[in-house]
Short mmCIF file of C-alpha atoms and ligand atoms in Angstrom, two decimals:
data_model
loop_
_atom_site.label_atom_id
_atom_site.label_comp_id
_atom_site.label_asym_id
_atom_site.label_seq_id
_atom_site.Cartn_x
_atom_site.Cartn_y
_atom_site.Cartn_z
CA UNK A 21 31.14 18.82 -71.75
CA UNK A 22 33.40 20.39 -69.13
CA UNK A 23 33.41 19.15 -65.55
CA UNK A 24 34.79 20.72 -62.39
CA UNK A 25 35.64 18.53 -59.41
CA UNK A 26 35.10 20.44 -56.14
CA UNK A 27 36.31 18.40 -53.19
CA UNK A 28 36.77 19.02 -49.50
CA UNK A 29 40.14 18.21 -47.96
CA UNK A 30 39.21 14.99 -46.20
CA UNK A 31 41.30 11.96 -47.02
CA UNK A 32 38.38 9.89 -48.37
CA UNK A 33 37.12 12.83 -50.43
CA UNK A 34 40.53 13.38 -52.01
CA UNK A 35 40.67 9.69 -52.94
CA UNK A 36 37.26 9.86 -54.60
CA UNK A 37 38.22 13.09 -56.39
CA UNK A 38 41.38 11.47 -57.76
CA UNK A 39 39.46 8.43 -59.03
CA UNK A 40 36.85 10.69 -60.60
CA UNK A 41 39.50 12.85 -62.27
CA UNK A 42 41.21 9.76 -63.70
CA UNK A 43 37.95 8.18 -64.91
CA UNK A 44 36.64 11.34 -66.55
CA UNK A 45 39.93 12.09 -68.30
CA UNK A 46 40.09 8.50 -69.61
CA UNK A 47 36.56 8.96 -70.98
CA UNK A 48 37.68 12.09 -72.84
CA UNK A 49 35.77 14.53 -70.63
CA UNK A 50 37.51 17.87 -70.07
CA UNK A 51 38.24 18.96 -66.52
CA UNK A 52 37.69 22.71 -66.30
CA UNK A 53 37.25 24.47 -62.99
CA UNK A 54 36.83 27.93 -64.53
CA UNK A 55 33.97 27.43 -66.98
CA UNK A 56 32.38 24.09 -66.14
CA UNK A 57 29.02 22.80 -67.38
CA UNK A 58 28.84 20.42 -64.44
CA UNK A 59 30.28 20.79 -60.95
CA UNK A 60 30.76 17.54 -59.09
CA UNK A 61 31.23 18.10 -55.36
CA UNK A 62 32.90 15.51 -53.15
CA UNK A 63 32.27 15.80 -49.40
CA UNK A 64 29.11 16.78 -47.56
CA UNK A 65 26.32 19.29 -47.84
CA UNK A 66 28.76 21.93 -46.58
CA UNK A 67 31.00 21.20 -49.57
CA UNK A 68 28.09 21.67 -51.94
CA UNK A 69 27.22 24.97 -50.21
CA UNK A 70 30.82 26.14 -50.77
CA UNK A 71 30.70 25.09 -54.44
CA UNK A 72 27.41 26.92 -54.87
CA UNK A 73 28.96 30.14 -53.54
CA UNK A 74 32.08 29.62 -55.65
CA UNK A 75 30.03 29.33 -58.88
CA UNK A 76 27.12 31.61 -57.96
CA UNK A 77 27.83 33.95 -60.87
CA UNK A 78 27.19 31.21 -63.45
CA UNK A 79 24.12 29.48 -62.04
CA UNK A 80 22.38 29.76 -65.41
CA UNK A 81 25.12 27.69 -67.06
CA UNK A 82 26.05 25.15 -64.41
CA UNK A 83 24.46 21.98 -63.05
CA UNK A 84 25.62 20.43 -59.77
CA UNK A 85 26.08 16.80 -58.72
CA UNK A 86 27.06 15.81 -55.18
CA UNK A 87 29.01 12.75 -54.06
CA UNK A 88 28.95 12.24 -50.31
CA UNK A 89 31.88 10.78 -48.48
CA UNK A 90 30.22 11.04 -45.07
CA UNK A 91 26.61 10.32 -44.13
CA UNK A 92 23.79 10.88 -46.61
CA UNK A 93 23.48 14.54 -47.51
CA UNK A 94 20.57 16.54 -48.77
CA UNK A 95 22.41 17.86 -51.79
CA UNK A 96 24.71 14.88 -52.23
CA UNK A 97 22.95 11.74 -53.39
CA UNK A 98 25.79 9.74 -54.94
CA UNK A 99 27.78 7.40 -52.71
CA UNK A 100 31.58 7.29 -52.84
CA UNK A 101 31.52 3.73 -54.25
CA UNK A 102 29.30 4.83 -57.15
CA UNK A 103 31.98 6.89 -58.92
CA UNK A 104 31.98 4.62 -61.98
CA UNK A 105 28.18 4.79 -62.30
CA UNK A 106 28.43 8.58 -62.10
CA UNK A 107 31.12 8.67 -64.81
CA UNK A 108 28.83 6.58 -67.06
CA UNK A 109 25.96 9.00 -66.36
CA UNK A 110 28.19 11.99 -67.20
CA UNK A 111 29.23 10.34 -70.48
CA UNK A 112 25.58 9.75 -71.39
CA UNK A 113 24.47 13.18 -70.14
CA UNK A 114 21.58 14.68 -72.09
CA UNK A 115 21.16 17.83 -69.99
CA UNK A 116 18.52 16.36 -67.67
CA UNK A 117 18.14 18.62 -64.66
CA UNK A 118 15.98 19.63 -61.76
CA UNK A 119 16.09 23.12 -60.23
CA UNK A 120 15.27 24.54 -56.81
CA UNK A 121 14.50 28.01 -55.42
CA UNK A 122 17.15 30.28 -53.90
CA UNK A 123 16.90 33.10 -51.36
CA UNK A 124 17.71 36.63 -52.50
CA UNK A 125 19.18 38.89 -49.79
CA UNK A 126 19.53 42.63 -50.08
CA UNK A 127 21.07 44.69 -47.29
CA UNK A 128 20.40 48.37 -46.79
CA UNK A 129 23.24 49.85 -44.73
CA UNK A 130 22.83 52.62 -42.17
CA UNK A 131 24.88 54.95 -44.39
CA UNK A 132 22.22 54.69 -47.10
CA UNK A 133 24.13 52.35 -49.43
CA UNK A 134 22.86 48.96 -50.60
CA UNK A 135 24.68 45.66 -50.83
CA UNK A 136 24.91 43.71 -54.05
CA UNK A 137 22.23 41.05 -54.09
CA UNK A 138 23.45 37.96 -52.27
CA UNK A 139 22.06 34.47 -52.76
CA UNK A 140 21.64 31.73 -50.18
CA UNK A 141 21.08 28.08 -50.94
CA UNK A 142 20.08 27.06 -47.38
CA UNK A 143 19.21 30.15 -45.39
CA UNK A 144 20.11 33.54 -43.98
CA UNK A 145 20.00 34.26 -40.27
CA UNK A 146 20.14 37.54 -38.39
CA UNK A 147 21.15 37.56 -34.74
CA UNK A 148 22.80 39.92 -32.31
CA UNK A 149 26.39 39.46 -31.18
CA UNK A 150 25.14 39.42 -27.61
CA UNK A 151 21.84 40.12 -25.93
CA UNK A 152 18.34 40.18 -27.35
CA UNK A 153 17.74 41.05 -30.98
CA UNK A 154 14.92 43.53 -31.39
CA UNK A 155 13.62 43.99 -34.93
CA UNK A 156 10.54 45.06 -36.83
CA UNK A 157 9.37 42.54 -39.41
CA UNK A 158 7.50 43.74 -42.50
CA UNK A 159 5.76 41.47 -45.00
CA UNK A 160 5.08 42.92 -48.42
CA UNK A 161 5.71 46.43 -47.09
CA UNK A 162 3.32 46.18 -44.10
CA UNK A 163 4.50 46.00 -40.50
CA UNK A 164 3.78 42.46 -39.33
CA UNK A 165 5.37 42.13 -35.88
CA UNK A 166 8.06 43.43 -33.57
CA UNK A 167 10.41 40.59 -32.81
CA UNK A 168 12.44 40.08 -29.64
CA UNK A 169 14.60 37.04 -29.17
CA UNK A 170 17.78 35.37 -30.40
CA UNK A 171 17.16 35.91 -34.08
CA UNK A 172 15.34 35.01 -37.27
CA UNK A 173 16.05 32.37 -39.90
CA UNK A 174 14.84 32.75 -43.48
CA UNK A 175 15.27 29.58 -45.48
CA UNK A 176 14.73 28.04 -48.90
CA UNK A 177 12.80 24.77 -49.32
CA UNK A 178 16.03 22.75 -49.73
CA UNK A 179 17.44 24.59 -46.70
CA UNK A 180 14.35 23.75 -44.67
CA UNK A 181 15.98 20.53 -43.42
CA UNK A 182 19.05 22.43 -42.13
CA UNK A 183 19.10 25.25 -39.55
CA UNK A 184 15.39 25.92 -40.13
CA UNK A 185 14.51 22.44 -38.91
CA UNK A 186 16.59 22.85 -35.74
CA UNK A 187 14.52 25.90 -34.77
CA UNK A 188 11.17 24.20 -35.37
CA UNK A 189 10.53 25.27 -38.97
CA UNK A 190 8.56 23.05 -41.33
CA UNK A 191 10.22 20.78 -43.85
CA UNK A 192 9.13 22.11 -47.24
CA UNK A 193 9.14 20.11 -50.46
CA UNK A 194 11.37 22.09 -52.90
CA UNK A 195 8.68 21.87 -55.57
CA UNK A 196 7.09 24.80 -53.68
CA UNK A 197 8.44 28.12 -54.89
CA UNK A 198 8.43 29.68 -51.44
CA UNK A 199 10.58 30.86 -48.54
CA UNK A 200 10.07 30.37 -44.85
CA UNK A 201 10.75 32.52 -41.79
CA UNK A 202 11.34 30.74 -38.48
CA UNK A 203 11.95 32.33 -35.10
CA UNK A 204 15.02 31.57 -33.01
CA UNK A 205 13.93 31.66 -29.36
CA UNK A 206 11.41 34.50 -29.49
CA UNK A 207 10.31 36.16 -26.27
CA UNK A 208 6.55 35.87 -25.93
CA UNK A 209 4.68 37.19 -22.92
CA UNK A 210 2.06 39.83 -22.10
CA UNK A 211 4.37 42.60 -23.28
CA UNK A 212 6.12 41.14 -26.31
CA UNK A 213 4.18 39.29 -28.95
CA UNK A 214 5.25 37.58 -32.17
CA UNK A 215 3.48 34.99 -34.31
CA UNK A 216 5.44 32.26 -32.51
CA UNK A 217 5.31 29.83 -35.43
CA UNK A 218 7.09 29.56 -38.77
CA UNK A 219 5.48 31.25 -41.75
CA UNK A 220 5.83 30.60 -45.48
CA UNK A 221 5.52 33.25 -48.17
CA UNK A 222 5.01 32.91 -51.95
CA UNK A 223 7.06 34.38 -54.79
CA UNK A 224 5.29 37.75 -55.00
CA UNK A 225 5.85 38.61 -51.33
CA UNK A 226 8.97 39.71 -49.48
CA UNK A 227 10.14 40.03 -45.89
CA UNK A 228 11.95 43.09 -44.59
CA UNK A 229 13.68 43.02 -41.22
CA UNK A 230 14.68 46.27 -39.54
CA UNK A 231 16.89 45.71 -36.49
CA UNK A 232 16.37 48.31 -33.76
CA UNK A 233 20.13 48.72 -33.50
CA UNK A 234 22.25 49.03 -36.61
CA UNK A 235 25.41 47.64 -35.04
CA UNK A 236 26.47 44.34 -33.44
CA UNK A 237 24.25 42.23 -35.68
CA UNK A 238 25.49 38.99 -37.20
CA UNK A 239 24.08 38.44 -40.66
CA UNK A 240 24.75 35.01 -42.16
CA UNK A 241 24.26 33.74 -45.69
CA UNK A 242 24.57 29.93 -45.48
CA UNK A 243 27.96 29.31 -43.81
CA UNK A 244 29.28 32.79 -44.67
CA UNK A 245 28.88 35.98 -42.68
CA UNK A 246 28.04 39.15 -44.55
CA UNK A 247 30.44 41.96 -43.66
CA UNK A 248 29.80 43.77 -40.40
CA UNK A 249 28.78 47.26 -41.54
CA UNK A 250 25.90 48.90 -39.60
CA UNK A 251 22.61 47.58 -41.01
CA UNK A 252 19.39 49.52 -41.50
CA UNK A 253 17.31 46.70 -43.01
CA UNK A 254 17.50 43.38 -44.83
CA UNK A 255 15.04 42.32 -47.51
CA UNK A 256 14.41 38.69 -48.39
CA UNK A 257 12.61 37.33 -51.42
CA UNK A 258 12.73 34.32 -53.72
CA UNK A 259 15.58 34.86 -56.14
CA UNK A 260 15.18 35.12 -59.89
CA UNK A 261 17.99 32.57 -60.20
CA UNK A 262 17.60 28.90 -59.25
CA UNK A 263 20.13 26.16 -58.61
CA UNK A 264 20.14 23.27 -61.09
CA UNK A 265 21.21 19.72 -60.36
CA UNK A 266 22.03 17.11 -63.00
CA UNK A 267 19.24 14.62 -62.47
CA UNK A 268 20.66 11.29 -63.60
CA UNK A 269 18.30 9.53 -61.23
CA UNK A 270 15.52 10.68 -59.01
CA UNK A 271 15.40 10.38 -55.24
CA UNK A 272 11.94 11.13 -53.89
CA UNK A 273 12.21 14.14 -51.54
CA UNK A 274 10.30 12.52 -48.67
CA UNK A 275 12.38 9.37 -49.03
CA UNK A 276 15.48 11.50 -48.55
CA UNK A 277 13.93 13.13 -45.48
CA UNK A 278 12.98 9.73 -44.09
CA UNK A 279 16.42 8.21 -44.58
CA UNK A 280 18.17 11.27 -43.12
CA UNK A 281 16.02 11.87 -40.07
CA UNK A 282 13.96 8.78 -39.32
CA UNK A 283 16.07 5.93 -40.68
CA UNK A 284 13.48 3.17 -40.46
CA UNK A 285 15.85 0.80 -42.28
CA UNK A 286 18.58 1.13 -39.67
CA UNK A 287 16.33 0.18 -36.76
P1 LIG B 14 27.97 22.17 -40.45
O1 LIG B 14 28.13 22.60 -39.05
O2 LIG B 14 28.72 20.99 -40.97
O3 LIG B 14 26.41 21.98 -40.77
C1 LIG B 14 25.55 21.49 -39.82
C2 LIG B 14 24.86 20.25 -40.36
O4 LIG B 14 23.85 20.62 -41.30
C3 LIG B 14 25.77 19.26 -41.06
O5 LIG B 14 25.42 17.97 -40.65
C4 LIG B 14 25.44 19.48 -42.53
O6 LIG B 14 25.69 18.36 -43.33
C5 LIG B 14 23.95 19.74 -42.42
N1 LIG B 14 23.30 20.37 -43.55
C6 LIG B 14 23.74 21.39 -44.34
N2 LIG B 14 22.81 21.71 -45.25
C7 LIG B 14 21.75 20.89 -45.03
C8 LIG B 14 20.50 20.75 -45.65
N3 LIG B 14 20.11 21.54 -46.65
N4 LIG B 14 19.64 19.80 -45.16
C9 LIG B 14 19.99 19.01 -44.13
N5 LIG B 14 21.18 19.10 -43.51
C10 LIG B 14 22.06 20.04 -43.95
O7 LIG B 14 28.27 23.48 -41.35
P2 LIG B 14 28.27 23.52 -42.94
O8 LIG B 14 28.50 22.16 -43.51
O9 LIG B 14 29.17 24.62 -43.34
O10 LIG B 14 26.77 23.92 -43.29
C11 LIG B 14 26.30 25.20 -43.07
C12 LIG B 14 24.87 25.03 -42.64
O11 LIG B 14 24.85 24.58 -41.30
C13 LIG B 14 24.09 26.32 -42.58
O12 LIG B 14 23.61 26.68 -43.85
C14 LIG B 14 22.99 25.96 -41.60
O13 LIG B 14 21.87 25.41 -42.28
C15 LIG B 14 23.56 24.85 -40.77
N6 LIG B 14 23.63 25.27 -39.38
C16 LIG B 14 22.78 24.66 -38.52
C17 LIG B 14 22.72 25.07 -37.20
C18 LIG B 14 21.76 24.38 -36.31
O14 LIG B 14 21.08 23.45 -36.76
N7 LIG B 14 21.63 24.81 -35.07
C19 LIG B 14 23.52 26.11 -36.74
C20 LIG B 14 24.39 26.71 -37.64
C21 LIG B 14 24.41 26.29 -38.98
P3 LIG B 14 27.21 17.94 -43.75
O15 LIG B 14 27.80 17.30 -42.53
O16 LIG B 14 27.00 16.97 -44.87
O17 LIG B 14 27.95 19.18 -44.16
MN1 LIG B 15 29.47 20.38 -42.87
#
């Protein structure tokens, strides 16, 4: 088994990464950042997002594990003091895994060309650089609404606790194979009308967003912006690919939500 250690630059993360490197090498496990079977991230959810984008061309071969060196993360469920337990789990690995849906993004540019398919683990947002974003929203090829406001956020179930949650989207258990669209400050009055609430679509539907103006849009894919060429439309659907995590132990999804956002134990 080949393991890649993907750490952020924080001091505590680098310490954990060094200990992990030493422990894995001593156990005879190969460290290979080019063709790993397992990617261990050390940092926060942002670090796992970066690792996902780094290895997004080998999602069918790779499983992820996240160690958090800050507060509890959604993708990082090993604590920094559990490095030895994790090494033991890696040694005893028998390919146990759990996988989650990803968002497929396809951009149609104003010049008629198409982007390569991009994948998001959390979400994609479309906003305007300044001023109101006006866009037509189609679901499964039918015009659904004309949106006016700050922007739109299309998220995966595991991304539902990130940006989506800040804009009033629902928290979705990742066992649902679905994606969600949430509005960012929509304008709703007698003239302009949108649904005004988040909506969730299944795997055989897709969302197409056509901004009224091709330029000055900001299109994000997780923490990355997609290059600023004039955009005709963006299509979102559930990706064929999924992200796999090595599941050495199981944390109940709602327990993770509770400990991250409600924290009954701390009170
Ligand atoms: P960041 O500014 O560090 O991320 C914002 C916060 O979101 C951090 O606390 C991050 O955790 C947390 N987070 C990331 N993914 C999450 C998830 N799936 N569930 C719950 N919390 C999550 O930037 P970043 O680390 O590069 O992460 C990029 C993400 O930030 C984007 O994908 C977007 O979801 C989110 N974001 C949120 C807002 C907002 O809520 N208004 C605005 C922009 C972006 P860590 O500290 O562990 O990294
Ligand atoms: Mn972060």
